Amino acid sequence: MVAVVFGIVATLSATRYGYYYDELYFIAAGKHPAFGYADQGPLVPLLARSMDWLFPGSFIALRIPAVAASLAVVVLSAAIARELGGARGAQSVTAIACATSAFVLGQAQTLSTNAIDTLLWAVLTWLLVRWVRTRDDALLWAAGLATAVAVQVKWLIPIFWIAVVVAVAWLGPRALLRRPALWWSASIVVLAAAPGLIWQAMNGWPHLGMGAVVRGQTGGFAGSLWFVPRTLPWWGPLAAVLVVCGVWQLCRSPLLRRYRFLGVAFLLAVAIIAISGGRSGYGAGIYPVVIAAGAVGSAAIPRRWLTIVAVQAAALSMVAAVVYVTPWRAASDYAPAPDLAAALGPSAYSELGWPELVAATANAYRALPPHRQRTAVVVTQWYVQASALDHARSTAGLPPVFSPNRGFGYFGVPPDTADTVVYVGGTEADLRRWFTSVVPAGRTDYPLGIPGITTDATIWECVGPIQPWSSMWSTMRGL
């Protein structure tokens, strides 16, 4: 029942507003197949491109994998509770806690690397818990395959295995580390990761640069001190309580003694992500196991008190999820975004204004003299602008679209014959570093858009690149 209700809410949530900007970026990346990208693995772009090919122009269909992945996390959380010895009540409480989490429910609303990565971490924890109970080495081969898939999504999964190996070496079961199946399955992971690593090496390891960008956004080491206080509220009241209880139960309860390593692995993984300046949603897939442990351990509390606490916390979680996570408000009810940071987060602003951006850019392009149109390209300041314009390029009649920003900068270089540019965003002072002539040609003024991206951004007509594009692009490119 919990999974059914979650599926309905998640599906309805995924039907609101429009494309999230990263979804447009994934589609654009999928049009440039590669073994790796500057900021992710190849799986989600391939998935996005496939869904867009099957259901052209449907942002709702694009989100089917995200809804399915998040629904699977809820189901797996209950399965983990069952593996830990939890009865039906503990399984239901675990599922409710995950279903009302802003992380899990929020990830169902848009296709993202986090949604798929969270599922794979949850799969791995379930496989490990089940292996401890059954000692079936086929589960270790499955874990190797799941990890091989995970490295095609993000480069976070090594954190999971570092934490698990250290915890197992310390607390056991050390038999896990002596299983040939574990190490043979690791060879599958190495083979799967090799193409992406080669791509990174050939392109100057841009993923390391992206790590620095993320650390800058999260406050780096100083921000790590606030990682846990910032993360737990997003899990909701019930899940937050169960996380704390679950860590205690895994580390102290005799009933969960053989799973103690998972409590330590959880703490290690969270510490590594926090100290390295990771985002709150990183490693979200390892939380269900401690939530499940908290629900199972709470069964020792007298049932009357457990029921009261669980029902009240679940009600609070549901209200919080509906109010703060599900997009129940009409777009017209929003005030303009207060700043860029607020608009770039998961919000309606990030899904609105793309048709208006396309129209304004197309108008600027059509206003060019015919002889300039023939040699013109579109270049954008932000990768999200390029993603939206590239997605609508054929219907809007736009020339090829490029951007030196983020991963889009690796998709291609404007031809040296392109002497005219419709440049979206940026300032005149910055653009005069690259072009001999820079004049305003339009503006993006959608009131509910992203400041500087879909609203309050200037569109420029730039003529005369100061160098050939083939020489200039690597200097312009940045994360």
Short mmCIF file of C-alpha atoms in Angstrom, two decimals:
data_model
loop_
_atom_site.label_atom_id
_atom_site.label_comp_id
_atom_site.label_asym_id
_atom_site.label_seq_id
_atom_site.Cartn_x
_atom_site.Cartn_y
_atom_site.Cartn_z
CA MET A 1 0.00 0.00 0.00
CA VAL A 2 2.83 2.41 0.87
CA ALA A 3 4.47 1.76 -2.50
CA VAL A 4 1.18 2.27 -4.36
CA VAL A 5 0.48 5.62 -2.68
CA PHE A 6 4.09 6.71 -3.21
CA GLY A 7 3.90 5.76 -6.89
CA ILE A 8 0.73 7.80 -7.40
CA VAL A 9 2.11 10.89 -5.63
CA ALA A 10 5.46 10.63 -7.43
CA THR A 11 3.82 10.22 -10.83
CA LEU A 12 1.51 13.19 -10.32
CA SER A 13 4.46 15.28 -9.10
CA ALA A 14 6.39 14.46 -12.26
CA THR A 15 3.65 15.94 -14.46
CA ARG A 16 4.03 19.56 -13.33
CA TYR A 17 5.69 22.58 -14.97
CA GLY A 18 8.25 21.53 -17.62
CA TYR A 19 11.75 20.21 -18.26
CA TYR A 20 14.20 20.60 -15.40
CA TYR A 21 17.36 22.17 -16.83
CA ASP A 22 19.57 19.15 -16.14
CA GLU A 23 17.08 16.94 -17.98
CA LEU A 24 17.62 19.07 -21.08
CA TYR A 25 21.37 18.76 -20.51
CA PHE A 26 21.14 14.97 -20.28
CA ILE A 27 19.27 14.85 -23.59
CA ALA A 28 21.94 17.05 -25.20
CA ALA A 29 24.71 14.87 -23.75
CA GLY A 30 22.95 11.79 -25.09
CA LYS A 31 23.24 13.25 -28.59
CA HIS A 32 27.02 13.17 -28.14
CA PRO A 33 27.64 9.56 -27.02
CA ALA A 34 30.89 9.09 -25.13
CA PHE A 35 32.41 6.77 -22.55
CA GLY A 36 32.48 9.68 -20.12
CA TYR A 37 31.55 13.29 -19.58
CA ALA A 38 33.05 16.13 -17.59
CA ASP A 39 30.51 15.81 -14.79
CA GLN A 40 28.98 12.31 -14.94
CA GLY A 41 29.04 8.89 -16.48
CA PRO A 42 27.32 7.94 -19.73
CA LEU A 43 24.30 6.03 -18.38
CA VAL A 44 21.84 8.84 -17.58
CA PRO A 45 22.50 10.76 -20.84
CA LEU A 46 21.94 7.53 -22.75
CA LEU A 47 18.76 6.91 -20.78
CA ALA A 48 17.52 10.47 -21.35
CA ARG A 49 18.24 10.36 -25.07
CA SER A 50 16.44 7.02 -25.37
CA MET A 51 13.33 8.27 -23.57
CA ASP A 52 13.32 11.46 -25.67
CA TRP A 53 13.62 9.36 -28.83
CA LEU A 54 10.75 7.10 -27.75
CA PHE A 55 8.55 9.97 -26.52
CA PRO A 56 9.71 13.14 -28.30
CA GLY A 57 9.05 16.33 -26.39
CA SER A 58 7.51 14.64 -23.34
CA PHE A 59 9.14 15.65 -20.09
CA ILE A 60 6.65 13.42 -18.26
CA ALA A 61 7.79 10.29 -20.12
CA LEU A 62 11.41 11.33 -19.58
CA ARG A 63 10.83 11.00 -15.83
CA ILE A 64 9.51 7.44 -15.89
CA PRO A 65 12.95 5.99 -14.95
CA ALA A 66 13.23 8.41 -12.01
CA VAL A 67 9.77 7.48 -10.71
CA ALA A 68 10.56 3.77 -11.11
CA ALA A 69 13.96 4.14 -9.39
CA SER A 70 12.50 6.01 -6.42
CA LEU A 71 9.65 3.53 -6.10
CA ALA A 72 12.22 0.73 -6.08
CA VAL A 73 14.09 2.44 -3.23
CA VAL A 74 10.93 2.43 -1.13
CA VAL A 75 10.32 -1.26 -1.85
CA LEU A 76 13.98 -2.14 -1.20
CA SER A 77 13.93 -0.32 2.12
CA ALA A 78 11.13 -2.60 3.31
CA ALA A 79 13.01 -5.63 1.92
CA ILE A 80 16.11 -4.62 3.91
CA ALA A 81 14.00 -4.36 7.07
CA ARG A 82 12.72 -7.86 6.38
CA GLU A 83 16.26 -9.20 5.91
CA LEU A 84 17.23 -7.65 9.24
CA GLY A 85 14.47 -9.64 10.91
CA GLY A 86 11.79 -6.99 10.95
CA ALA A 87 8.15 -7.99 11.02
CA ARG A 88 5.45 -6.44 8.87
CA GLY A 89 5.16 -3.40 11.14
CA ALA A 90 8.88 -2.60 10.93
CA GLN A 91 8.79 -3.05 7.16
CA SER A 92 5.85 -0.66 6.83
CA VAL A 93 7.44 1.97 9.07
CA THR A 94 10.66 1.76 7.03
CA ALA A 95 8.79 2.14 3.76
CA ILE A 96 6.78 5.09 5.09
CA ALA A 97 9.96 6.79 6.32
CA CYS A 98 11.61 6.50 2.91
CA ALA A 99 8.45 7.33 0.96
CA THR A 100 7.97 10.58 2.89
CA SER A 101 11.60 11.61 2.56
CA ALA A 102 12.18 14.78 0.59
CA PHE A 103 15.21 13.11 -0.98
CA VAL A 104 13.41 10.04 -2.29
CA LEU A 105 10.17 11.77 -3.24
CA GLY A 106 12.04 14.74 -4.69
CA GLN A 107 14.26 12.53 -6.82
CA ALA A 108 11.16 10.99 -8.40
CA GLN A 109 10.12 14.33 -9.87
CA THR A 110 12.95 14.76 -12.38
CA LEU A 111 15.40 12.47 -14.12
CA SER A 112 18.76 12.89 -12.39
CA THR A 113 21.97 11.04 -11.70
CA ASN A 114 21.10 11.11 -7.99
CA ALA A 115 17.86 9.19 -8.54
CA ILE A 116 19.65 6.32 -10.29
CA ASP A 117 22.67 6.42 -7.98
CA THR A 118 20.47 6.27 -4.87
CA LEU A 119 18.78 3.15 -6.22
CA LEU A 120 22.09 1.40 -6.91
CA TRP A 121 23.45 2.16 -3.41
CA ALA A 122 20.21 0.75 -1.95
CA VAL A 123 20.54 -2.37 -4.12
CA LEU A 124 24.10 -2.90 -2.87
CA THR A 125 23.14 -2.57 0.80
CA TRP A 126 20.29 -5.04 0.30
CA LEU A 127 22.65 -7.51 -1.40
CA LEU A 128 25.17 -7.23 1.45
CA VAL A 129 22.53 -7.66 4.14
CA ARG A 130 21.15 -10.70 2.35
CA TRP A 131 24.65 -12.16 1.87
CA VAL A 132 25.34 -11.92 5.60
CA ARG A 133 22.19 -13.95 6.24
CA THR A 134 22.50 -16.52 3.43
CA ARG A 135 26.23 -16.53 2.48
CA ASP A 136 25.14 -17.01 -1.13
CA ASP A 137 28.09 -15.84 -3.24
CA ALA A 138 25.84 -15.24 -6.25
CA LEU A 139 24.84 -12.08 -4.38
CA LEU A 140 28.45 -10.87 -4.54
CA TRP A 141 28.48 -11.30 -8.30
CA ALA A 142 25.25 -9.29 -8.42
CA ALA A 143 26.92 -6.64 -6.27
CA GLY A 144 29.77 -6.46 -8.76
CA LEU A 145 27.33 -5.94 -11.62
CA ALA A 146 25.43 -3.25 -9.67
CA THR A 147 28.71 -1.47 -8.95
CA ALA A 148 29.72 -1.69 -12.62
CA VAL A 149 26.46 0.05 -13.49
CA ALA A 150 26.97 2.62 -10.72
CA VAL A 151 30.32 3.79 -12.15
CA GLN A 152 28.46 4.61 -15.34
CA VAL A 153 26.29 7.06 -13.37
CA LYS A 154 28.61 8.82 -10.89
CA TRP A 155 32.08 8.34 -9.45
CA LEU A 156 30.70 8.14 -5.90
CA ILE A 157 30.40 4.38 -5.56
CA PRO A 158 34.06 3.87 -4.51
CA ILE A 159 33.14 5.71 -1.30
CA PHE A 160 30.58 3.00 -0.55
CA TRP A 161 33.07 0.18 -0.98
CA ILE A 162 35.88 1.92 0.88
CA ALA A 163 33.55 2.37 3.84
CA VAL A 164 32.29 -1.23 3.66
CA VAL A 165 35.74 -2.83 3.33
CA VAL A 166 37.16 -0.81 6.24
CA ALA A 167 34.15 -1.62 8.42
CA VAL A 168 34.23 -5.35 7.55
CA ALA A 169 38.00 -5.55 8.16
CA TRP A 170 37.43 -4.02 11.59
CA LEU A 171 34.20 -5.67 12.74
CA GLY A 172 33.61 -8.59 10.39
CA PRO A 173 32.28 -10.68 8.90
CA ARG A 174 35.85 -10.98 7.58
CA ALA A 175 34.80 -14.03 5.59
CA LEU A 176 33.36 -11.55 3.11
CA LEU A 177 36.86 -10.32 2.25
CA ARG A 178 38.05 -13.88 1.66
CA ARG A 179 35.35 -14.69 -0.87
CA PRO A 180 36.80 -15.10 -4.41
CA ALA A 181 33.45 -14.01 -5.82
CA LEU A 182 33.91 -10.55 -4.27
CA TRP A 183 37.28 -9.98 -5.91
CA TRP A 184 36.40 -11.55 -9.24
CA SER A 185 33.32 -9.35 -9.40
CA ALA A 186 35.61 -6.39 -8.66
CA SER A 187 37.40 -7.16 -11.94
CA ILE A 188 34.08 -6.55 -13.72
CA VAL A 189 33.94 -3.13 -12.11
CA VAL A 190 37.51 -2.32 -13.21
CA LEU A 191 36.69 -3.27 -16.80
CA ALA A 192 33.48 -1.23 -16.71
CA ALA A 193 35.26 1.81 -15.27
CA ALA A 194 38.25 1.71 -17.63
CA PRO A 195 36.63 3.48 -20.65
CA GLY A 196 35.45 6.34 -18.46
CA LEU A 197 38.84 6.70 -16.83
CA ILE A 198 40.53 6.74 -20.23
CA TRP A 199 38.12 9.46 -21.39
CA GLN A 200 38.89 11.53 -18.29
CA ALA A 201 42.64 11.15 -18.83
CA MET A 202 42.39 12.12 -22.50
CA ASN A 203 40.42 15.25 -21.60
CA GLY A 204 42.53 16.49 -18.70
CA TRP A 205 40.51 14.96 -15.82
CA PRO A 206 37.64 17.48 -15.85
CA HIS A 207 35.83 15.47 -13.19
CA LEU A 208 38.41 16.62 -10.66
CA GLY A 209 37.56 20.19 -11.61
CA MET A 210 33.88 19.44 -11.06
CA GLY A 211 34.73 18.25 -7.57
CA ALA A 212 36.20 21.66 -6.85
CA VAL A 213 33.05 23.33 -8.22
CA VAL A 214 30.83 21.25 -5.93
CA ARG A 215 33.04 22.00 -2.92
CA GLY A 216 32.74 25.68 -3.69
CA GLN A 217 28.95 25.38 -3.76
CA THR A 218 28.75 23.47 -0.47
CA GLY A 219 31.26 25.54 1.45
CA GLY A 220 34.13 23.04 1.29
CA PHE A 221 35.55 21.81 4.57
CA ALA A 222 33.75 24.49 6.59
CA GLY A 223 30.47 23.37 5.05
CA SER A 224 31.17 19.78 6.09
CA LEU A 225 30.52 20.77 9.73
CA TRP A 226 26.91 21.42 8.76
CA PHE A 227 26.51 18.38 6.52
CA VAL A 228 24.51 16.24 8.94
CA PRO A 229 22.29 19.08 10.29
CA ARG A 230 21.65 20.10 6.70
CA THR A 231 20.92 16.57 5.48
CA LEU A 232 18.72 14.96 8.14
CA PRO A 233 15.81 17.44 7.84
CA TRP A 234 15.49 16.51 4.18
CA TRP A 235 14.80 12.94 5.22
CA GLY A 236 11.78 14.07 7.24
CA PRO A 237 10.96 13.67 10.95
CA LEU A 238 10.30 9.94 10.92
CA ALA A 239 13.34 8.99 8.85
CA ALA A 240 15.61 11.35 10.79
CA VAL A 241 14.61 9.74 14.09
CA LEU A 242 15.07 6.26 12.63
CA VAL A 243 18.51 7.15 11.21
CA VAL A 244 19.76 8.12 14.67
CA CYS A 245 18.08 5.10 16.24
CA GLY A 246 19.35 2.82 13.47
CA VAL A 247 22.99 3.81 13.88
CA TRP A 248 22.68 3.14 17.61
CA GLN A 249 20.98 -0.21 17.04
CA LEU A 250 23.53 -1.36 14.46
CA CYS A 251 26.42 -0.44 16.72
CA ARG A 252 24.97 -1.67 20.03
CA SER A 253 22.09 -4.13 19.62
CA PRO A 254 22.96 -7.85 20.10
CA LEU A 255 20.14 -8.72 17.69
CA LEU A 256 21.91 -6.85 14.85
CA ARG A 257 25.46 -7.75 15.85
CA ARG A 258 26.35 -9.47 12.56
CA TYR A 259 25.27 -6.34 10.66
CA ARG A 260 27.28 -3.98 12.88
CA PHE A 261 29.69 -3.23 10.05
CA LEU A 262 26.89 -1.47 8.16
CA GLY A 263 26.45 1.08 10.94
CA VAL A 264 30.17 1.90 10.84
CA ALA A 265 30.18 1.89 7.02
CA PHE A 266 27.29 4.37 7.06
CA LEU A 267 29.17 6.71 9.40
CA LEU A 268 32.35 6.42 7.33
CA ALA A 269 30.55 7.08 4.04
CA VAL A 270 28.78 10.13 5.45
CA ALA A 271 32.07 11.41 6.90
CA ILE A 272 33.92 10.99 3.59
CA ILE A 273 31.18 12.78 1.63
CA ALA A 274 30.96 15.57 4.21
CA ILE A 275 34.71 16.17 4.50
CA SER A 276 35.16 16.12 0.72
CA GLY A 277 32.48 18.81 0.37
CA GLY A 278 29.82 16.65 -1.26
CA ARG A 279 26.18 17.58 -1.66
CA SER A 280 23.53 16.47 0.83
CA GLY A 281 21.97 14.05 -1.65
CA TYR A 282 25.21 12.17 -2.26
CA GLY A 283 25.15 8.65 -0.85
CA ALA A 284 21.43 8.83 -0.11
CA GLY A 285 21.09 5.15 -1.00
CA ILE A 286 22.93 4.02 2.14
CA TYR A 287 20.35 5.62 4.45
CA PRO A 288 17.59 2.99 3.97
CA VAL A 289 19.64 0.32 5.77
CA VAL A 290 20.02 2.41 8.92
CA ILE A 291 16.38 3.52 8.70
CA ALA A 292 15.42 -0.15 8.50
CA ALA A 293 17.67 -0.98 11.46
CA GLY A 294 16.02 1.81 13.44
CA ALA A 295 12.56 0.47 12.66
CA VAL A 296 13.55 -3.10 13.54
CA GLY A 297 15.27 -2.03 16.74
CA SER A 298 12.31 0.09 17.75
CA ALA A 299 10.21 -3.06 17.91
CA ALA A 300 11.63 -3.49 21.42
CA ILE A 301 9.71 -0.41 22.52
CA PRO A 302 6.24 -1.24 23.91
CA ARG A 303 3.90 -1.43 20.96
CA ARG A 304 1.54 1.23 22.31
CA TRP A 305 4.29 3.85 22.40
CA LEU A 306 5.84 2.70 19.15
CA THR A 307 2.50 3.06 17.38
CA ILE A 308 1.88 6.55 18.74
CA VAL A 309 5.34 7.80 17.85
CA ALA A 310 5.34 6.18 14.41
CA VAL A 311 1.91 7.52 13.44
CA GLN A 312 2.65 11.05 14.62
CA ALA A 313 6.06 11.17 12.96
CA ALA A 314 4.67 9.70 9.74
CA ALA A 315 1.90 12.31 9.69
CA LEU A 316 4.43 15.11 10.12
CA SER A 317 6.56 13.61 7.36
CA MET A 318 3.64 13.40 4.98
CA VAL A 319 2.65 17.03 5.60
CA ALA A 320 6.24 18.19 5.16
CA ALA A 321 6.59 16.18 1.93
CA VAL A 322 3.38 17.58 0.44
CA VAL A 323 4.11 21.18 1.41
CA TYR A 324 7.81 21.39 0.63
CA VAL A 325 8.50 18.72 -1.97
CA THR A 326 5.52 18.01 -4.18
CA PRO A 327 4.89 20.75 -6.76
CA TRP A 328 1.26 21.39 -5.85
CA ARG A 329 1.30 25.15 -6.50
CA ALA A 330 0.40 26.68 -9.84
CA ALA A 331 3.32 28.40 -11.55
CA SER A 332 1.43 31.70 -11.47
CA ASP A 333 1.39 31.56 -7.66
CA TYR A 334 5.15 31.97 -7.42
CA ALA A 335 6.87 35.30 -6.91
CA PRO A 336 10.02 35.96 -8.97
CA ALA A 337 13.06 34.05 -7.74
CA PRO A 338 14.97 36.07 -5.11
CA ASP A 339 18.38 35.08 -6.48
CA LEU A 340 20.23 32.66 -8.72
CA ALA A 341 20.98 30.13 -5.96
CA ALA A 342 17.32 29.79 -4.99
CA ALA A 343 16.23 29.33 -8.60
CA LEU A 344 18.89 26.75 -9.47
CA GLY A 345 17.77 24.36 -6.74
CA PRO A 346 14.91 21.89 -7.22
CA SER A 347 12.11 24.40 -7.81
CA ALA A 348 9.54 25.52 -10.33
CA TYR A 349 11.92 28.26 -11.51
CA SER A 350 14.26 25.57 -12.86
CA GLU A 351 11.47 24.15 -15.01
CA LEU A 352 9.97 27.36 -16.38
CA GLY A 353 10.97 29.89 -19.01
CA TRP A 354 12.60 27.63 -21.59
CA PRO A 355 10.12 28.33 -24.44
CA GLU A 356 10.53 32.07 -23.80
CA LEU A 357 14.33 31.73 -23.90
CA VAL A 358 14.09 29.86 -27.21
CA ALA A 359 11.74 32.48 -28.69
CA ALA A 360 13.97 35.40 -27.65
CA THR A 361 17.07 33.73 -29.09
CA ALA A 362 15.30 32.82 -32.32
CA ASN A 363 14.13 36.43 -32.72
CA ALA A 364 17.71 37.68 -32.28
CA TYR A 365 18.95 35.19 -34.88
CA ARG A 366 16.24 36.06 -37.42
CA ALA A 367 17.07 39.75 -37.00
CA LEU A 368 20.57 39.15 -38.40
CA PRO A 369 21.21 40.11 -42.03
CA PRO A 370 20.88 37.08 -44.31
CA HIS A 371 24.60 36.94 -45.08
CA ARG A 372 25.37 36.81 -41.35
CA GLN A 373 22.75 34.13 -40.68
CA ARG A 374 24.56 31.79 -43.07
CA THR A 375 27.75 31.83 -40.97
CA ALA A 376 26.20 32.28 -37.52
CA VAL A 377 26.14 29.99 -34.50
CA VAL A 378 24.56 30.30 -31.08
CA VAL A 379 26.84 30.28 -28.04
CA THR A 380 25.57 30.54 -24.47
CA GLN A 381 27.11 31.56 -21.18
CA TRP A 382 25.50 28.69 -19.28
CA TYR A 383 25.24 25.04 -20.26
CA VAL A 384 21.57 25.04 -19.23
CA GLN A 385 20.76 27.69 -21.85
CA ALA A 386 22.58 25.71 -24.53
CA SER A 387 20.72 22.55 -23.49
CA ALA A 388 17.31 24.20 -23.86
CA LEU A 389 18.19 25.81 -27.18
CA ASP A 390 19.70 22.61 -28.57
CA HIS A 391 16.56 20.68 -27.64
CA ALA A 392 14.34 23.12 -29.52
CA ARG A 393 16.79 23.89 -32.31
CA SER A 394 14.99 22.18 -35.19
CA THR A 395 11.55 23.59 -34.40
CA ALA A 396 12.89 27.10 -33.69
CA GLY A 397 15.06 27.22 -36.81
CA LEU A 398 18.26 27.93 -34.90
CA PRO A 399 21.81 27.34 -36.13
CA PRO A 400 24.16 24.96 -34.24
CA VAL A 401 24.31 25.63 -30.49
CA PHE A 402 27.48 25.62 -28.38
CA SER A 403 28.52 26.55 -24.87
CA PRO A 404 31.95 26.62 -23.21
CA ASN A 405 30.31 25.95 -19.84
CA ARG A 406 30.44 22.67 -17.88
CA GLY A 407 30.15 19.45 -19.86
CA PHE A 408 28.63 21.20 -22.88
CA GLY A 409 32.06 22.64 -23.61
CA TYR A 410 33.25 19.13 -24.56
CA PHE A 411 30.42 18.45 -27.04
CA GLY A 412 32.02 20.34 -29.88
CA VAL A 413 33.74 23.51 -31.06
CA PRO A 414 32.18 26.15 -33.33
CA PRO A 415 33.62 25.98 -36.84
CA ASP A 416 36.30 28.50 -37.71
CA THR A 417 34.01 29.79 -40.46
CA ALA A 418 31.52 31.04 -37.82
CA ASP A 419 32.21 34.79 -37.78
CA THR A 420 28.87 35.80 -36.23
CA VAL A 421 27.54 34.65 -32.88
CA VAL A 422 24.20 35.05 -31.17
CA TYR A 423 25.58 34.96 -27.63
CA VAL A 424 23.12 34.34 -24.78
CA GLY A 425 24.12 35.76 -21.40
CA GLY A 426 27.36 37.26 -20.19
CA THR A 427 28.41 40.89 -20.08
CA GLU A 428 29.72 43.22 -22.76
CA ALA A 429 33.05 43.60 -20.94
CA ASP A 430 33.59 39.84 -20.84
CA LEU A 431 32.57 39.29 -24.45
CA ARG A 432 34.91 41.99 -25.78
CA ARG A 433 37.74 39.69 -24.70
CA TRP A 434 36.67 37.31 -27.47
CA PHE A 435 34.99 39.40 -30.19
CA THR A 436 35.76 42.65 -32.03
CA SER A 437 32.10 43.78 -32.10
CA VAL A 438 29.53 43.24 -29.35
CA VAL A 439 26.05 44.82 -29.50
CA PRO A 440 22.79 43.98 -27.66
CA ALA A 441 20.30 42.00 -29.75
CA GLY A 442 17.58 41.06 -27.25
CA ARG A 443 16.79 40.01 -23.68
CA THR A 444 15.29 37.13 -21.77
CA ASP A 445 12.61 38.53 -19.51
CA TYR A 446 10.41 35.65 -18.36
CA PRO A 447 9.41 36.85 -14.86
CA LEU A 448 9.47 33.43 -13.15
CA GLY A 449 12.67 32.18 -14.71
CA ILE A 450 16.20 31.78 -13.42
CA PRO A 451 17.96 35.13 -12.93
CA GLY A 452 20.68 35.61 -15.51
CA ILE A 453 19.59 32.52 -17.44
CA THR A 454 15.93 32.67 -18.48
CA THR A 455 15.24 36.12 -17.09
CA ASP A 456 17.26 39.34 -16.93
CA ALA A 457 19.89 38.08 -19.38
CA THR A 458 21.06 39.93 -22.49
CA ILE A 459 21.33 38.33 -25.92
CA TRP A 460 24.24 39.75 -27.90
CA GLU A 461 25.21 39.94 -31.55
CA CYS A 462 28.94 39.25 -31.57
CA VAL A 463 31.05 39.56 -34.73
CA GLY A 464 34.68 38.81 -35.43
CA PRO A 465 36.19 36.25 -33.07
CA ILE A 466 39.65 37.49 -32.07
CA GLN A 467 41.12 34.03 -32.75
CA PRO A 468 40.03 30.94 -34.67
CA TRP A 469 37.50 28.99 -32.65
CA SER A 470 39.77 25.94 -32.71
CA SER A 471 42.37 27.95 -30.79
CA MET A 472 40.07 30.03 -28.61
CA TRP A 473 37.64 27.39 -27.34
CA SER A 474 39.92 25.69 -24.83
CA THR A 475 40.59 29.10 -23.25
CA MET A 476 36.89 29.97 -23.08
CA ARG A 477 35.88 26.61 -21.67
CA GLY A 478 35.24 26.33 -17.94
CA LEU A 479 33.28 24.32 -15.38
#
